[in-house]
Amino acid sequence: MKDKMDLHTHTIASGHAYNTRNEMIQVAYKRGMEIFAITEHGPAMPGSCHEIYFVNYRVLPRKYETMTVLYGVELNIMDYEGNVDLPESVLKQMDITLASIHPPCFVSGGIHENTSAYLKAMENPYINIIAHPDDSRFPVDYELLVKAARDYHVLLEVNNTSLSPKGYRQNARENYTEMLKKCMKYQVPIVMDSDAHVDCMVGEHTLAVELLESVEFPEELIINSHSEELYNYINYGTA
């Protein structure tokens, strides 16, 4: 499998990451990425960027040598209605948008409430990827999640950081195994991402690859191998 992209990374602007934009981009290029995205945490995350930071992405170049560089946001899902921490007027300006649940911004309910939060977020036409839906602290109905991703044309992420022994998300491997089986059942694509908060982790998908191989997940459903198909899922190029 050729791994051509990493679509979920953070710089010092997110408040708890450790490298600059240029440092992250240079490592991505050296590691052979064709498409690389910087997706800072939304403003509800403590220490992250103000709304105006995202609006000003317009000044940044989208090419580094032969690599396409995308700029976006990892939105915080705030409630069971799927509301997020930036308005659509800003989201429509982003190249790529991820939405995820984080403990500082979301109080877990039962499986019905948490699933509703994801499904309602996917109704937003500017949300492209659901990031790390893998934490048992926020239980979710994977059958409904995967079917909604199919219906709303949203990618589901397999997050390499979640699978790390150093990660804090609970039962990620078991939860991803269930999700991936549903994705195969309904032919729903996924994307592997690093969730890098430091430059040495850019493009690091080793644990995600191992998991996908263990469940015999088909390569045709892994967007990382099909950069041309990615543009059917993201905001970039649609304006």
Short mmCIF file of C-alpha atoms in Angstrom, two decimals:
data_model
loop_
_atom_site.label_atom_id
_atom_site.label_comp_id
_atom_site.label_asym_id
_atom_site.label_seq_id
_atom_site.Cartn_x
_atom_site.Cartn_y
_atom_site.Cartn_z
CA MET A 1 0.00 0.00 0.00
CA LYS A 2 1.30 3.43 -0.94
CA ASP A 3 0.63 5.95 1.83
CA LYS A 4 0.36 9.34 0.16
CA MET A 5 -1.12 11.62 2.82
CA ASP A 6 -1.45 12.72 6.42
CA LEU A 7 -4.54 14.85 7.04
CA HIS A 8 -4.53 15.39 10.82
CA THR A 9 -1.63 17.27 12.41
CA HIS A 10 -1.07 20.17 14.78
CA THR A 11 1.50 22.93 15.22
CA ILE A 12 2.41 25.17 18.17
CA ALA A 13 -0.67 27.23 17.30
CA SER A 14 -2.86 24.50 18.82
CA GLY A 15 -1.37 25.24 22.23
CA HIS A 16 -0.16 21.75 23.16
CA ALA A 17 1.94 20.79 20.13
CA TYR A 18 5.62 21.41 19.71
CA ASN A 19 6.69 22.38 16.19
CA THR A 20 6.08 25.19 13.74
CA ARG A 21 4.16 25.02 10.48
CA ASN A 22 7.36 25.04 8.40
CA GLU A 23 8.96 22.28 10.48
CA MET A 24 5.95 20.02 10.08
CA ILE A 25 5.71 20.67 6.34
CA GLN A 26 9.39 19.95 5.73
CA VAL A 27 9.20 16.59 7.51
CA ALA A 28 6.06 15.64 5.57
CA TYR A 29 7.81 16.40 2.29
CA LYS A 30 10.93 14.46 3.24
CA ARG A 31 8.76 11.46 4.08
CA GLY A 32 7.16 11.45 0.66
CA MET A 33 3.70 12.78 1.41
CA GLU A 34 1.78 13.97 -1.65
CA ILE A 35 -0.87 15.73 0.46
CA PHE A 36 -0.30 17.10 3.94
CA ALA A 37 -2.82 18.91 6.15
CA ILE A 38 -2.38 21.11 9.19
CA THR A 39 -5.58 21.01 11.23
CA GLU A 40 -5.30 23.13 14.35
CA HIS A 41 -7.67 22.53 17.24
CA GLY A 42 -10.83 24.64 17.21
CA PRO A 43 -11.09 27.59 19.60
CA ALA A 44 -12.99 25.70 22.32
CA MET A 45 -9.88 23.64 23.05
CA PRO A 46 -7.95 25.34 25.88
CA GLY A 47 -4.93 27.21 24.52
CA SER A 48 -5.86 26.93 20.84
CA CYS A 49 -6.44 29.50 18.11
CA HIS A 50 -8.96 32.32 17.84
CA GLU A 51 -11.44 32.22 14.96
CA ILE A 52 -9.48 34.91 13.11
CA TYR A 53 -6.47 32.58 12.89
CA PHE A 54 -8.45 30.19 10.68
CA VAL A 55 -9.88 32.95 8.52
CA ASN A 56 -6.35 34.16 7.78
CA TYR A 57 -5.33 30.82 6.25
CA ARG A 58 -6.03 32.51 2.94
CA VAL A 59 -2.53 34.06 3.00
CA LEU A 60 -0.73 30.69 3.09
CA PRO A 61 0.59 28.89 -0.01
CA ARG A 62 -0.94 25.51 -0.82
CA LYS A 63 2.19 24.08 -2.41
CA TYR A 64 5.56 23.09 -0.97
CA GLU A 65 7.79 21.78 -3.75
CA THR A 66 5.63 18.98 -5.25
CA MET A 67 3.46 18.48 -2.13
CA THR A 68 -0.02 19.93 -1.68
CA VAL A 69 -0.46 21.56 1.72
CA LEU A 70 -3.98 21.91 3.09
CA TYR A 71 -5.08 24.08 6.00
CA GLY A 72 -8.06 23.28 8.14
CA VAL A 73 -9.39 22.66 11.60
CA GLU A 74 -10.08 19.85 14.02
CA LEU A 75 -13.43 21.01 15.30
CA ASN A 76 -14.72 20.18 18.74
CA ILE A 77 -18.16 18.61 18.81
CA MET A 78 -19.76 20.49 21.67
CA ASP A 79 -23.06 18.76 22.39
CA TYR A 80 -25.46 15.96 21.44
CA GLU A 81 -26.87 18.14 18.65
CA GLY A 82 -23.54 18.03 16.83
CA ASN A 83 -22.78 21.73 17.19
CA VAL A 84 -19.13 22.63 16.65
CA ASP A 85 -16.92 25.53 17.71
CA LEU A 86 -16.67 27.46 14.44
CA PRO A 87 -19.53 28.85 12.34
CA GLU A 88 -20.25 27.67 8.81
CA SER A 89 -19.07 31.05 7.49
CA VAL A 90 -15.56 30.03 8.58
CA LEU A 91 -15.85 26.33 7.79
CA LYS A 92 -16.64 26.98 4.15
CA GLN A 93 -13.26 28.74 3.88
CA MET A 94 -11.32 25.71 5.19
CA ASP A 95 -9.56 23.30 2.83
CA ILE A 96 -10.41 20.41 5.14
CA THR A 97 -12.39 19.98 8.34
CA LEU A 98 -12.28 17.24 10.95
CA ALA A 99 -14.75 16.93 13.81
CA SER A 100 -14.06 15.04 17.00
CA ILE A 101 -14.98 14.60 20.64
CA HIS A 102 -12.51 15.77 23.29
CA PRO A 103 -12.94 15.55 27.08
CA PRO A 104 -12.37 19.28 27.72
CA CYS A 105 -15.22 20.21 25.38
CA PHE A 106 -17.79 17.40 25.58
CA VAL A 107 -19.55 15.61 28.41
CA SER A 108 -20.18 11.99 27.50
CA GLY A 109 -23.74 10.75 27.57
CA GLY A 110 -24.96 7.27 26.82
CA ILE A 111 -24.38 5.50 23.53
CA HIS A 112 -27.49 7.13 22.03
CA GLU A 113 -26.42 10.68 22.93
CA ASN A 114 -22.84 10.24 21.78
CA THR A 115 -23.89 8.65 18.50
CA SER A 116 -26.36 11.49 17.96
CA ALA A 117 -23.54 14.01 18.41
CA TYR A 118 -21.51 12.41 15.61
CA LEU A 119 -24.49 11.94 13.30
CA LYS A 120 -25.70 15.51 13.72
CA ALA A 121 -22.17 16.80 13.07
CA MET A 122 -22.04 14.81 9.84
CA GLU A 123 -25.13 16.62 8.64
CA ASN A 124 -22.97 19.75 8.37
CA PRO A 125 -21.95 19.90 4.69
CA TYR A 126 -18.55 21.39 5.54
CA ILE A 127 -17.41 18.58 7.85
CA ASN A 128 -15.26 16.12 5.91
CA ILE A 129 -13.79 13.66 8.43
CA ILE A 130 -14.83 12.27 11.80
CA ALA A 131 -11.60 12.03 13.77
CA HIS A 132 -10.75 9.31 16.30
CA PRO A 133 -14.24 7.91 17.02
CA ASP A 134 -12.50 5.26 19.10
CA ASP A 135 -12.62 6.10 22.80
CA SER A 136 -14.68 3.89 25.12
CA ARG A 137 -15.17 6.87 27.41
CA PHE A 138 -17.55 8.06 24.66
CA PRO A 139 -19.34 4.87 23.55
CA VAL A 140 -20.88 4.95 20.09
CA ASP A 141 -23.07 2.74 17.92
CA TYR A 142 -20.67 1.86 15.09
CA GLU A 143 -23.40 0.46 12.86
CA LEU A 144 -25.15 3.84 12.84
CA LEU A 145 -21.88 5.78 12.63
CA VAL A 146 -20.66 3.91 9.56
CA LYS A 147 -24.01 4.05 7.78
CA ALA A 148 -24.19 7.80 8.42
CA ALA A 149 -20.66 8.27 7.04
CA ARG A 150 -21.82 6.50 3.88
CA ASP A 151 -25.00 8.55 3.63
CA TYR A 152 -23.36 11.94 4.32
CA HIS A 153 -20.20 11.17 2.31
CA VAL A 154 -17.89 11.68 5.28
CA LEU A 155 -14.60 9.87 5.90
CA LEU A 156 -13.94 7.98 9.14
CA GLU A 157 -10.46 8.21 10.58
CA VAL A 158 -8.20 5.50 11.96
CA ASN A 159 -5.98 7.52 14.28
CA ASN A 160 -2.46 6.18 14.78
CA THR A 161 -1.97 8.11 18.03
CA SER A 162 -5.05 6.48 19.53
CA LEU A 163 -3.45 3.08 18.95
CA SER A 164 -0.17 3.99 20.65
CA PRO A 165 0.63 2.48 24.07
CA LYS A 166 1.24 6.09 25.14
CA GLY A 167 -2.26 7.11 24.06
CA TYR A 168 -4.96 7.98 26.55
CA ARG A 169 -8.01 6.92 24.55
CA GLN A 170 -9.54 3.72 25.86
CA ASN A 171 -9.93 0.44 23.92
CA ALA A 172 -9.12 2.07 20.59
CA ARG A 173 -7.96 -1.13 18.90
CA GLU A 174 -11.08 -3.05 19.89
CA ASN A 175 -13.35 -0.19 18.88
CA TYR A 176 -11.61 0.29 15.54
CA THR A 177 -11.86 -3.41 14.83
CA GLU A 178 -15.62 -3.19 15.21
CA MET A 179 -15.80 -0.01 13.13
CA LEU A 180 -13.66 -1.44 10.34
CA LYS A 181 -15.80 -4.55 10.06
CA LYS A 182 -18.83 -2.29 9.60
CA CYS A 183 -16.93 -0.25 7.01
CA MET A 184 -16.24 -3.41 5.03
CA LYS A 185 -19.87 -4.45 5.32
CA TYR A 186 -21.12 -1.11 3.95
CA GLN A 187 -18.12 -0.32 1.71
CA VAL A 188 -17.28 2.89 3.58
CA PRO A 189 -13.79 4.38 3.06
CA ILE A 190 -11.44 5.33 5.88
CA VAL A 191 -8.36 7.51 6.18
CA MET A 192 -5.29 6.84 8.32
CA ASP A 193 -3.93 9.89 10.14
CA SER A 194 -1.06 10.49 12.52
CA ASP A 195 -2.62 13.18 14.74
CA ALA A 196 0.98 14.38 15.06
CA HIS A 197 1.68 17.01 17.69
CA VAL A 198 5.45 16.85 17.06
CA ASP A 199 7.37 16.68 13.80
CA CYS A 200 8.86 13.21 14.32
CA MET A 201 5.32 11.74 14.21
CA VAL A 202 4.31 13.26 10.87
CA GLY A 203 3.15 10.53 8.49
CA GLU A 204 3.51 7.85 11.18
CA HIS A 205 0.79 5.31 10.45
CA THR A 206 2.55 2.08 11.43
CA LEU A 207 0.02 1.02 14.06
CA ALA A 208 -2.91 1.91 11.83
CA VAL A 209 -1.47 -0.13 8.96
CA GLU A 210 -0.93 -3.12 11.26
CA LEU A 211 -4.53 -2.96 12.42
CA LEU A 212 -5.92 -2.67 8.89
CA GLU A 213 -3.86 -5.66 7.80
CA SER A 214 -5.02 -7.69 10.80
CA VAL A 215 -8.67 -7.35 9.74
CA GLU A 216 -7.83 -7.71 6.02
CA PHE A 217 -9.23 -4.29 5.24
CA PRO A 218 -9.33 -3.75 1.46
CA GLU A 219 -6.89 -1.22 0.02
CA GLU A 220 -9.55 0.22 -2.27
CA LEU A 221 -11.30 1.59 0.84
CA ILE A 222 -8.16 3.29 2.22
CA ILE A 223 -8.08 6.87 0.94
CA ASN A 224 -4.35 7.23 1.71
CA SER A 225 -3.64 5.13 -1.38
CA HIS A 226 -5.95 7.14 -3.63
CA SER A 227 -5.11 10.84 -3.48
CA GLU A 228 -7.29 11.63 -6.47
CA GLU A 229 -10.34 10.34 -4.59
CA LEU A 230 -9.67 12.49 -1.53
CA TYR A 231 -10.85 15.62 -3.32
CA ASN A 232 -14.33 14.14 -3.58
CA TYR A 233 -14.55 14.29 0.22
CA ILE A 234 -12.97 17.61 1.23
CA ASN A 235 -13.79 21.28 0.82
CA TYR A 236 -10.56 22.09 -1.04
CA GLY A 237 -11.19 22.77 -4.70
CA THR A 238 -14.98 23.13 -4.35
CA ALA A 239 -15.09 26.92 -3.89
#
